[in-house]
Amino acid sequence: MSISKDATSFNYQTRHDVNVLPPELFLSIQRILDAQAAKDEVSFEAASGELDTVTILNSYFPDVQSGLADKERELQKQIDELQQELRTDQDPNRMQLIQEMISDLLGQISRIREKATESEAVVRSITKEIQVLDLAKKNLILSMTTLKRLQMLVSAFSQLEGQVKSSQYADIAQSLAAVKQICDSFKPYMSVPRISQIRRRVQELQSELKSKIDMEWEKFYAQDPARPVKPSTVAAACQVIDVIGSDIRAQFVDRYVALELKEYRRIFRATDEAGQLDNLSRRFAWFRRLLQTHENETGRVFPAEWRAAWYLVAKFAEITRDDMTVLLSKAGSKLTVKQLLDTLQETLEFENSIRQRYATPFEDILKTTQPAVATRPSRTISSAFEPHMGVFIDAQDKVLSDMLSQYRGAKSRPSLEAAAPSPGDDSSTPVLVLPSSTELFYVYAQILDQCATLFTGQPLFDLCNLYKKWLRIYAEDVLVASMKRPSVTSRKSIETRFEPSELRNACKLVNTADYCHATALELEEKIREKINADFKERVSLQEECDIFVGVISSAIQVLVREFEAACDPAFINMSRTAWSTLDLVSGQSGYVDELTKAMEQVVDIIKPLIEQKKYLRNFFDKAASVVFAKFTNALVKSRPLKEIGAEQLLIDLQALKASLLRLPGESLSTTNYTRSVTKNTTRLEALLKVIVTPADPAEGFILNYTLLIGDASFSNFQKILDLKGTPPAEQNDLMDSFLTITSTKTNLESTSFLSSLDMDPGQAASLTSPPSSRVSLLSGGAGEGILAALGSPPLSTPSGSDTPPRTDHTSKFTDFRRFVSFAVRRDSMPPS
C-alpha cells in the first residue's frame, strides 16, 4: 500500500505510524536519509526545493502498511468470535433449560428422602416386637437375680438372727458382713416394704450386738472370776465391731482408753503432790507399766490395725501436756532453769522411747490418732515447755555475763597483757588470738547444740538475739576497751619512743576481731540450718560483723600511732636541721638512717603477729601516709631551705622512697602501694626541684615552676618563695614577674597540690589533732589519701572540728596591693 500525497491521508497515516512505530525506527530512518542525501539531490531540486518524505518512505518500506492491516484484521476476527460465543452462552432459552434440569434434580432428591422415611418406618414396625421381647428378657433376668439375692438376704438374715441369739461372734462377723453387703445392693429398692423391713431389722440387730459386746467387754475388763470371759470371745467381738462401722470402733477404743487412764487421772491430779513437776518421772513410769500390761494382756484382744496402744499414747500425752501447762504457769518466777531442763529432758526421753518402741515419730502417732473433727491440734508433751524457755535463755545470759565479766571494762587491758608472752621469753609461742574469744564461741556452740535439741522455733531465735547482744558487748567492752591506755603508763624508752607491747596488743586485737568476724558468719549459717523455716529470714548477725570490722580498723590505727611515735625522733632531727647553712651536698642525711631503722623495728614486730595479709597491706598504706605527711611537715618547719638544702632533701627523699618500697617485702608489696609511694614522692620532688632552681633569672625560675607545679596560683608561688627563703625585697619583684608571665599562659590551672600545703603545721596539728597524734591520719584508699598536705583540697575546716579555718587578712591585703601596683605600672609603661 503506497502513501498518498493528499494532506488528509498523510496526516492520518502519519499519526497512525507514530502511534505504532517505536522511536528507534525513526532514528534509523533519519540516518538512512542522511546517507542518501547526495543521491537524491537532483530529485530534491526538481521538487521545488523540498524533500518528499512520503515518497521516500514508500520506496524503502513498501510492506509495512500492508502488514499492519493484516494484523488488524486478524485481531478483529478474534474479537468477533469471542463476542459470538458470549452471545451463545447468554441465550435465555439455554438458561431456562438449565433451570429445568436443576428443578428435576431437586425433585428426585425429595422423592429419595420420602422413600428412606418409609423404609425406616417399615424397619421399626418389623423390629418393634423384637425390642419388646428384649426388654422383657432383661427385666425377667433382673427380677430373677433380685429374687435370688433377696432369698439370699432372707436366708443370711435368718442365720444372723440365730447366731446373735447364741453369741457366736466369729460367725456373726461373716454373716453380718454378707447381710450388709447384700442390703447395700438393695438401696434403689428401699420403697419395697419387705426390703425396707429387713434393713430396719439389720440396724436393730447391730444395736443389739453393740450392747451385747459392751457387756462382754465389761465382764472381760473386770476379770470377774464368777463370770469369766475368754479373750478369744472379745477378739471375735472386735471383728464384729469392725463390720458394724468405724464410728462404733472409735467409740469402743475411746471407752477402753478412758477406762485405762481413769486411774492415771485420779493418781496424778495437778493439785496433788504426785502430780507436781518433781514427780514427772513417776507419770512416765506409770504409763510404761500400763503399756506393758496392755501389750501382754488386754491389748491382745484388739486387731493390730486398730493400733489401740497409739490411742493410749495420744490420750496420755494430751492429759500430761495440759497438766504441765498448768504446773509451769503456776510455777512462774519460781521455776528454775535446772527444774525446767530436768523435766524437759525427761519428757524428751519419754517421747524418744515411744518413737523407738513403735518405730514411728511421736508427732506422727499423734496425727494418726487425731479425730477427723478435732477441737484443737495434737501437740507433743514437750511443747508445753516452749513458752517457758525464757528461763533457759535468761540463764545463758547470766552464764555469758559471768564468763566475760573478767575481761570487760577496766579488766580488758590486764587480760590483754596477760595473754602476751614475757618479753625475754623467746621459746614461748605468741598468742595470736585472745583466749576469751575462743572461749566465747565455744560456749556459744555448746548452748546452740543444747537449745537446738530442745526447740528450733522461738527459743532458738531468742537465743540468736542473745548471741547478738553479747557479740556487741564483747566487741565494745573487751576489744575496744582494751585499746585505751591506762591513766598511769610506764615511761617509753628513750631509744625507741614507742611501746612494743602496744604493737603486740594491737596485732592481737586485729586477729581476734577478724576471728570473731569470720566465726560470727559461720554461727549465722549454723543457726539458719537448725532453726525453723519461719525464722530463717530473720536470722542475721551482719550488724555485729560490721562492729568487728570497725574494731579491726581501730586496732590498725593503734599500730599506725605507734609507728608514728617511732618515726618522731627522726623527723624532729630533720625539722631542726639548718638546711640554709649547708654549703655542699653529701650522701643521705643521718635522720634517714634513723628513720629507716625505726620503721623496720616496728614492721619486724608487726609482720609475724598479724595473720591476714590484707590487714598488713592496709597498715603499710597508712604508714606510708604518715611518713609523707610528717616529712612534709618537717620540711615546712625547717624552712628556709635554700638551693643546697633542697638538693640534699631530694637525695634524702629518694633514700626514703627506697626504704618505703622495701618495707612490706615481696609477699606484701602491691601495685597500688608502689604507685602510691611513687606518686607522693613525685609531688615532693616537684616541690624541691622548684626550690633548687635559682631565682635569677626570674623568667627561668618561674617557667620551671609552671612546668613542675602546673598552676598560676599567686599564693602557691608565695609558698615556694617562703620555703626557698627568698628575701622579702626579691619576693616582690618575683611575684610581679610571676603575674606577668602567668597572665599569658591560659592553660595553667588555678590550683595544684600546693594549694593545701599548710605553712604552719605545728599550729594546725594542735588545733585539729588529738594530743596523742602529731600528724592527723588521712582517710582514703591506698595512696589516694597519702600526703594530705600536698593532695587535699584547699584549706578548710576538718570534718568534726568546731575550729574555723585561720584567715590571714594581712597576707590577702598584701597580695591585693601588689596586684594593684603591678597593674598601675603596666598601664603606665610606654607602648612597645
mmCIF file with all atom_site columns, C-alpha atoms in Angstrom, residues 310-458:
data_model
loop_
_atom_site.group_PDB
_atom_site.id
_atom_site.type_symbol
_atom_site.label_atom_id
_atom_site.label_alt_id
_atom_site.label_comp_id
_atom_site.label_asym_id
_atom_site.label_entity_id
_atom_site.label_seq_id
_atom_site.pdbx_PDB_ins_code
_atom_site.Cartn_x
_atom_site.Cartn_y
_atom_site.Cartn_z
_atom_site.occupancy
_atom_site.B_iso_or_equiv
_atom_site.pdbx_formal_charge
_atom_site.auth_seq_id
_atom_site.auth_comp_id
_atom_site.auth_asym_id
_atom_site.auth_atom_id
_atom_site.pdbx_PDB_model_num
ATOM 1   C CA . TRP A 1 310 ? -1.298  -45.439 119.850 1.00 0.00 ? 310 TRP A CA 1
ATOM 2   C CA . TYR A 1 311 ? -4.601  -44.098 121.157 1.00 0.00 ? 311 TYR A CA 1
ATOM 3   C CA . LEU A 1 312 ? -3.420  -44.740 124.707 1.00 0.00 ? 312 LEU A CA 1
ATOM 4   C CA . VAL A 1 313 ? -0.222  -42.777 123.992 1.00 0.00 ? 313 VAL A CA 1
ATOM 5   C CA . ALA A 1 314 ? -2.132  -39.879 122.383 1.00 0.00 ? 314 ALA A CA 1
ATOM 6   C CA . LYS A 1 315 ? -4.589  -39.555 125.263 1.00 0.00 ? 315 LYS A CA 1
ATOM 7   C CA . PHE A 1 316 ? -1.814  -39.810 127.838 1.00 0.00 ? 316 PHE A CA 1
ATOM 8   C CA . ALA A 1 317 ? 0.127   -37.083 126.005 1.00 0.00 ? 317 ALA A CA 1
ATOM 9   C CA . GLU A 1 318 ? -2.928  -34.829 125.929 1.00 0.00 ? 318 GLU A CA 1
ATOM 10  C CA . ILE A 1 319 ? -3.637  -35.195 129.655 1.00 0.00 ? 319 ILE A CA 1
ATOM 11  C CA . THR A 1 320 ? 0.012   -34.805 130.664 1.00 0.00 ? 320 THR A CA 1
ATOM 12  C CA . ARG A 1 321 ? 0.578   -31.799 128.390 1.00 0.00 ? 321 ARG A CA 1
ATOM 13  C CA . ASP A 1 322 ? -2.413  -29.992 129.883 1.00 0.00 ? 322 ASP A CA 1
ATOM 14  C CA . ASP A 1 323 ? -1.143  -30.733 133.397 1.00 0.00 ? 323 ASP A CA 1
ATOM 15  C CA . MET A 1 324 ? 2.352   -29.488 132.507 1.00 0.00 ? 324 MET A CA 1
ATOM 16  C CA . THR A 1 325 ? 0.942   -26.280 131.060 1.00 0.00 ? 325 THR A CA 1
ATOM 17  C CA . VAL A 1 326 ? -0.900  -25.578 134.309 1.00 0.00 ? 326 VAL A CA 1
ATOM 18  C CA . LEU A 1 327 ? 2.053   -26.504 136.521 1.00 0.00 ? 327 LEU A CA 1
ATOM 19  C CA . LEU A 1 328 ? 4.614   -24.456 134.564 1.00 0.00 ? 328 LEU A CA 1
ATOM 20  C CA . SER A 1 329 ? 2.375   -21.402 134.517 1.00 0.00 ? 329 SER A CA 1
ATOM 21  C CA . LYS A 1 330 ? 1.712   -21.804 138.226 1.00 0.00 ? 330 LYS A CA 1
ATOM 22  C CA . ALA A 1 331 ? 5.459   -22.018 138.964 1.00 0.00 ? 331 ALA A CA 1
ATOM 23  C CA . GLY A 1 332 ? 6.079   -18.625 137.326 1.00 0.00 ? 332 GLY A CA 1
ATOM 24  C CA . SER A 1 333 ? 9.227   -16.909 138.585 1.00 0.00 ? 333 SER A CA 1
ATOM 25  C CA . LYS A 1 334 ? 9.925   -19.783 140.985 1.00 0.00 ? 334 LYS A CA 1
ATOM 26  C CA . LEU A 1 335 ? 10.727  -22.052 138.043 1.00 0.00 ? 335 LEU A CA 1
ATOM 27  C CA . THR A 1 336 ? 14.473  -22.658 137.963 1.00 0.00 ? 336 THR A CA 1
ATOM 28  C CA . VAL A 1 337 ? 16.431  -23.480 134.861 1.00 0.00 ? 337 VAL A CA 1
ATOM 29  C CA . LYS A 1 338 ? 17.550  -26.777 136.401 1.00 0.00 ? 338 LYS A CA 1
ATOM 30  C CA . GLN A 1 339 ? 13.989  -27.816 137.118 1.00 0.00 ? 339 GLN A CA 1
ATOM 31  C CA . LEU A 1 340 ? 12.925  -26.724 133.618 1.00 0.00 ? 340 LEU A CA 1
ATOM 32  C CA . LEU A 1 341 ? 15.704  -28.584 131.839 1.00 0.00 ? 341 LEU A CA 1
ATOM 33  C CA . ASP A 1 342 ? 15.427  -31.696 134.017 1.00 0.00 ? 342 ASP A CA 1
ATOM 34  C CA . THR A 1 343 ? 11.700  -32.090 133.430 1.00 0.00 ? 343 THR A CA 1
ATOM 35  C CA . LEU A 1 344 ? 12.055  -31.212 129.755 1.00 0.00 ? 344 LEU A CA 1
ATOM 36  C CA . GLN A 1 345 ? 14.849  -33.745 129.348 1.00 0.00 ? 345 GLN A CA 1
ATOM 37  C CA . GLU A 1 346 ? 12.706  -36.443 130.994 1.00 0.00 ? 346 GLU A CA 1
ATOM 38  C CA . THR A 1 347 ? 9.849   -35.564 128.648 1.00 0.00 ? 347 THR A CA 1
ATOM 39  C CA . LEU A 1 348 ? 12.042  -35.733 125.558 1.00 0.00 ? 348 LEU A CA 1
ATOM 40  C CA . GLU A 1 349 ? 13.475  -39.067 126.657 1.00 0.00 ? 349 GLU A CA 1
ATOM 41  C CA . PHE A 1 350 ? 9.957   -40.440 127.122 1.00 0.00 ? 350 PHE A CA 1
ATOM 42  C CA . GLU A 1 351 ? 8.875   -39.233 123.671 1.00 0.00 ? 351 GLU A CA 1
ATOM 43  C CA . ASN A 1 352 ? 12.008  -40.740 122.168 1.00 0.00 ? 352 ASN A CA 1
ATOM 44  C CA . SER A 1 353 ? 11.320  -44.086 123.883 1.00 0.00 ? 353 SER A CA 1
ATOM 45  C CA . ILE A 1 354 ? 7.829   -44.131 122.355 1.00 0.00 ? 354 ILE A CA 1
ATOM 46  C CA . ARG A 1 355 ? 9.323   -43.413 118.960 1.00 0.00 ? 355 ARG A CA 1
ATOM 47  C CA . GLN A 1 356 ? 11.727  -46.328 119.313 1.00 0.00 ? 356 GLN A CA 1
ATOM 48  C CA . ARG A 1 357 ? 9.025   -48.625 120.696 1.00 0.00 ? 357 ARG A CA 1
ATOM 49  C CA . TYR A 1 358 ? 6.709   -48.222 117.710 1.00 0.00 ? 358 TYR A CA 1
ATOM 50  C CA . ALA A 1 359 ? 9.305   -47.210 115.085 1.00 0.00 ? 359 ALA A CA 1
ATOM 51  C CA . THR A 1 360 ? 7.230   -44.122 114.392 1.00 0.00 ? 360 THR A CA 1
ATOM 52  C CA . PRO A 1 361 ? 7.892   -40.453 115.250 1.00 0.00 ? 361 PRO A CA 1
ATOM 53  C CA . PHE A 1 362 ? 5.935   -39.253 118.261 1.00 0.00 ? 362 PHE A CA 1
ATOM 54  C CA . GLU A 1 363 ? 4.328   -36.480 116.211 1.00 0.00 ? 363 GLU A CA 1
ATOM 55  C CA . ASP A 1 364 ? 3.088   -38.993 113.591 1.00 0.00 ? 364 ASP A CA 1
ATOM 56  C CA . ILE A 1 365 ? 1.440   -41.105 116.302 1.00 0.00 ? 365 ILE A CA 1
ATOM 57  C CA . LEU A 1 366 ? -0.487  -38.049 117.479 1.00 0.00 ? 366 LEU A CA 1
ATOM 58  C CA . LYS A 1 367 ? -1.537  -37.090 113.939 1.00 0.00 ? 367 LYS A CA 1
ATOM 59  C CA . THR A 1 368 ? -2.691  -40.637 113.114 1.00 0.00 ? 368 THR A CA 1
ATOM 60  C CA . THR A 1 369 ? -4.900  -40.899 116.204 1.00 0.00 ? 369 THR A CA 1
ATOM 61  C CA . GLN A 1 370 ? -6.346  -37.388 115.907 1.00 0.00 ? 370 GLN A CA 1
ATOM 62  C CA . PRO A 1 371 ? -10.132 -37.391 115.260 1.00 0.00 ? 371 PRO A CA 1
ATOM 63  C CA . ALA A 1 372 ? -11.388 -36.253 111.884 1.00 0.00 ? 372 ALA A CA 1
ATOM 64  C CA . VAL A 1 373 ? -13.103 -33.307 113.543 1.00 0.00 ? 373 VAL A CA 1
ATOM 65  C CA . ALA A 1 374 ? -10.611 -32.156 116.199 1.00 0.00 ? 374 ALA A CA 1
ATOM 66  C CA . THR A 1 375 ? -11.256 -29.242 118.524 1.00 0.00 ? 375 THR A CA 1
ATOM 67  C CA . ARG A 1 376 ? -7.523  -28.456 118.768 1.00 0.00 ? 376 ARG A CA 1
ATOM 68  C CA . PRO A 1 377 ? -4.386  -29.686 117.004 1.00 0.00 ? 377 PRO A CA 1
ATOM 69  C CA . SER A 1 378 ? -2.422  -32.510 118.544 1.00 0.00 ? 378 SER A CA 1
ATOM 70  C CA . ARG A 1 379 ? 0.834   -31.448 120.191 1.00 0.00 ? 379 ARG A CA 1
ATOM 71  C CA . THR A 1 380 ? 3.633   -33.214 121.987 1.00 0.00 ? 380 THR A CA 1
ATOM 72  C CA . ILE A 1 381 ? 4.108   -33.121 125.752 1.00 0.00 ? 381 ILE A CA 1
ATOM 73  C CA . SER A 1 382 ? 7.366   -31.191 125.341 1.00 0.00 ? 382 SER A CA 1
ATOM 74  C CA . SER A 1 383 ? 5.544   -28.387 123.529 1.00 0.00 ? 383 SER A CA 1
ATOM 75  C CA . ALA A 1 384 ? 4.182   -27.269 126.917 1.00 0.00 ? 384 ALA A CA 1
ATOM 76  C CA . PHE A 1 385 ? 7.729   -26.217 127.882 1.00 0.00 ? 385 PHE A CA 1
ATOM 77  C CA . GLU A 1 386 ? 8.398   -23.996 124.851 1.00 0.00 ? 386 GLU A CA 1
ATOM 78  C CA . PRO A 1 387 ? 6.638   -20.841 126.164 1.00 0.00 ? 387 PRO A CA 1
ATOM 79  C CA . HIS A 1 388 ? 8.762   -21.057 129.333 1.00 0.00 ? 388 HIS A CA 1
ATOM 80  C CA . MET A 1 389 ? 12.155  -21.357 127.592 1.00 0.00 ? 389 MET A CA 1
ATOM 81  C CA . GLY A 1 390 ? 12.808  -17.741 128.519 1.00 0.00 ? 390 GLY A CA 1
ATOM 82  C CA . VAL A 1 391 ? 14.097  -19.153 131.806 1.00 0.00 ? 391 VAL A CA 1
ATOM 83  C CA . PHE A 1 392 ? 16.743  -21.058 129.835 1.00 0.00 ? 392 PHE A CA 1
ATOM 84  C CA . ILE A 1 393 ? 17.657  -18.006 127.743 1.00 0.00 ? 393 ILE A CA 1
ATOM 85  C CA . ASP A 1 394 ? 17.996  -15.865 130.879 1.00 0.00 ? 394 ASP A CA 1
ATOM 86  C CA . ALA A 1 395 ? 20.237  -18.499 132.438 1.00 0.00 ? 395 ALA A CA 1
ATOM 87  C CA . GLN A 1 396 ? 22.505  -18.479 129.385 1.00 0.00 ? 396 GLN A CA 1
ATOM 88  C CA . ASP A 1 397 ? 22.584  -14.698 129.566 1.00 0.00 ? 397 ASP A CA 1
ATOM 89  C CA . LYS A 1 398 ? 23.914  -14.961 133.108 1.00 0.00 ? 398 LYS A CA 1
ATOM 90  C CA . VAL A 1 399 ? 26.448  -17.607 132.073 1.00 0.00 ? 399 VAL A CA 1
ATOM 91  C CA . LEU A 1 400 ? 27.837  -15.344 129.355 1.00 0.00 ? 400 LEU A CA 1
ATOM 92  C CA . SER A 1 401 ? 27.833  -12.363 131.706 1.00 0.00 ? 401 SER A CA 1
ATOM 93  C CA . ASP A 1 402 ? 29.804  -14.263 134.341 1.00 0.00 ? 402 ASP A CA 1
ATOM 94  C CA . MET A 1 403 ? 32.233  -15.590 131.769 1.00 0.00 ? 403 MET A CA 1
ATOM 95  C CA . LEU A 1 404 ? 33.017  -12.178 130.242 1.00 0.00 ? 404 LEU A CA 1
ATOM 96  C CA . SER A 1 405 ? 32.988  -10.214 133.494 1.00 0.00 ? 405 SER A CA 1
ATOM 97  C CA . GLN A 1 406 ? 36.690  -10.949 133.986 1.00 0.00 ? 406 GLN A CA 1
ATOM 98  C CA . TYR A 1 407 ? 37.506  -9.377  130.609 1.00 0.00 ? 407 TYR A CA 1
ATOM 99  C CA . ARG A 1 408 ? 35.175  -6.362  130.405 1.00 0.00 ? 408 ARG A CA 1
ATOM 100 C CA . GLY A 1 409 ? 35.824  -2.674  131.002 1.00 0.00 ? 409 GLY A CA 1
ATOM 101 C CA . ALA A 1 410 ? 38.808  -1.881  133.145 1.00 0.00 ? 410 ALA A CA 1
ATOM 102 C CA . LYS A 1 411 ? 39.760  -5.572  133.243 1.00 0.00 ? 411 LYS A CA 1
ATOM 103 C CA . SER A 1 412 ? 40.127  -5.783  129.451 1.00 0.00 ? 412 SER A CA 1
ATOM 104 C CA . ARG A 1 413 ? 43.609  -4.243  129.453 1.00 0.00 ? 413 ARG A CA 1
ATOM 105 C CA . PRO A 1 414 ? 45.138  -6.581  132.069 1.00 0.00 ? 414 PRO A CA 1
ATOM 106 C CA . SER A 1 415 ? 43.590  -9.595  130.342 1.00 0.00 ? 415 SER A CA 1
ATOM 107 C CA . LEU A 1 416 ? 45.080  -8.479  127.038 1.00 0.00 ? 416 LEU A CA 1
ATOM 108 C CA . GLU A 1 417 ? 48.531  -8.076  128.525 1.00 0.00 ? 417 GLU A CA 1
ATOM 109 C CA . ALA A 1 418 ? 48.241  -11.346 130.438 1.00 0.00 ? 418 ALA A CA 1
ATOM 110 C CA . ALA A 1 419 ? 47.786  -13.192 127.145 1.00 0.00 ? 419 ALA A CA 1
ATOM 111 C CA . ALA A 1 420 ? 51.115  -11.877 125.829 1.00 0.00 ? 420 ALA A CA 1
ATOM 112 C CA . PRO A 1 421 ? 54.356  -13.862 126.388 1.00 0.00 ? 421 PRO A CA 1
ATOM 113 C CA . SER A 1 422 ? 57.133  -12.492 128.516 1.00 0.00 ? 422 SER A CA 1
ATOM 114 C CA . PRO A 1 423 ? 59.395  -10.025 126.669 1.00 0.00 ? 423 PRO A CA 1
ATOM 115 C CA . GLY A 1 424 ? 62.506  -12.137 127.233 1.00 0.00 ? 424 GLY A CA 1
ATOM 116 C CA . ASP A 1 425 ? 60.867  -15.494 126.611 1.00 0.00 ? 425 ASP A CA 1
ATOM 117 C CA . ASP A 1 426 ? 61.650  -16.407 123.011 1.00 0.00 ? 426 ASP A CA 1
ATOM 118 C CA . SER A 1 427 ? 60.713  -20.058 123.392 1.00 0.00 ? 427 SER A CA 1
ATOM 119 C CA . SER A 1 428 ? 57.028  -19.410 124.021 1.00 0.00 ? 428 SER A CA 1
ATOM 120 C CA . THR A 1 429 ? 54.706  -19.335 121.039 1.00 0.00 ? 429 THR A CA 1
ATOM 121 C CA . PRO A 1 430 ? 52.970  -15.939 120.642 1.00 0.00 ? 430 PRO A CA 1
ATOM 122 C CA . VAL A 1 431 ? 49.237  -15.922 121.272 1.00 0.00 ? 431 VAL A CA 1
ATOM 123 C CA . LEU A 1 432 ? 47.696  -14.530 118.094 1.00 0.00 ? 432 LEU A CA 1
ATOM 124 C CA . VAL A 1 433 ? 44.061  -14.515 119.263 1.00 0.00 ? 433 VAL A CA 1
ATOM 125 C CA . LEU A 1 434 ? 42.647  -13.616 122.667 1.00 0.00 ? 434 LEU A CA 1
ATOM 126 C CA . PRO A 1 435 ? 41.603  -16.808 124.521 1.00 0.00 ? 435 PRO A CA 1
ATOM 127 C CA . SER A 1 436 ? 38.429  -15.046 125.636 1.00 0.00 ? 436 SER A CA 1
ATOM 128 C CA . SER A 1 437 ? 37.149  -15.004 122.026 1.00 0.00 ? 437 SER A CA 1
ATOM 129 C CA . THR A 1 438 ? 37.625  -18.732 121.502 1.00 0.00 ? 438 THR A CA 1
ATOM 130 C CA . GLU A 1 439 ? 36.077  -19.380 124.893 1.00 0.00 ? 439 GLU A CA 1
ATOM 131 C CA . LEU A 1 440 ? 33.081  -17.233 123.953 1.00 0.00 ? 440 LEU A CA 1
ATOM 132 C CA . PHE A 1 441 ? 32.374  -19.089 120.714 1.00 0.00 ? 441 PHE A CA 1
ATOM 133 C CA . TYR A 1 442 ? 32.962  -22.462 122.368 1.00 0.00 ? 442 TYR A CA 1
ATOM 134 C CA . VAL A 1 443 ? 30.233  -21.636 124.880 1.00 0.00 ? 443 VAL A CA 1
ATOM 135 C CA . TYR A 1 444 ? 28.087  -20.366 122.002 1.00 0.00 ? 444 TYR A CA 1
ATOM 136 C CA . ALA A 1 445 ? 28.413  -23.709 120.209 1.00 0.00 ? 445 ALA A CA 1
ATOM 137 C CA . GLN A 1 446 ? 27.520  -25.697 123.324 1.00 0.00 ? 446 GLN A CA 1
ATOM 138 C CA . ILE A 1 447 ? 24.449  -23.588 124.069 1.00 0.00 ? 447 ILE A CA 1
ATOM 139 C CA . LEU A 1 448 ? 23.344  -23.733 120.431 1.00 0.00 ? 448 LEU A CA 1
ATOM 140 C CA . ASP A 1 449 ? 23.548  -27.530 120.314 1.00 0.00 ? 449 ASP A CA 1
ATOM 141 C CA . GLN A 1 450 ? 21.668  -27.818 123.597 1.00 0.00 ? 450 GLN A CA 1
ATOM 142 C CA . CYS A 1 451 ? 18.907  -25.438 122.546 1.00 0.00 ? 451 CYS A CA 1
ATOM 143 C CA . ALA A 1 452 ? 18.554  -26.983 119.075 1.00 0.00 ? 452 ALA A CA 1
ATOM 144 C CA . THR A 1 453 ? 17.981  -30.414 120.622 1.00 0.00 ? 453 THR A CA 1
ATOM 145 C CA . LEU A 1 454 ? 15.156  -28.916 122.693 1.00 0.00 ? 454 LEU A CA 1
ATOM 146 C CA . PHE A 1 455 ? 13.390  -26.498 120.348 1.00 0.00 ? 455 PHE A CA 1
ATOM 147 C CA . THR A 1 456 ? 14.088  -24.998 116.927 1.00 0.00 ? 456 THR A CA 1
ATOM 148 C CA . GLY A 1 457 ? 11.432  -22.296 116.936 1.00 0.00 ? 457 GLY A CA 1
ATOM 149 C CA . GLN A 1 458 ? 11.046  -19.152 119.022 1.00 0.00 ? 458 GLN A CA 1
#
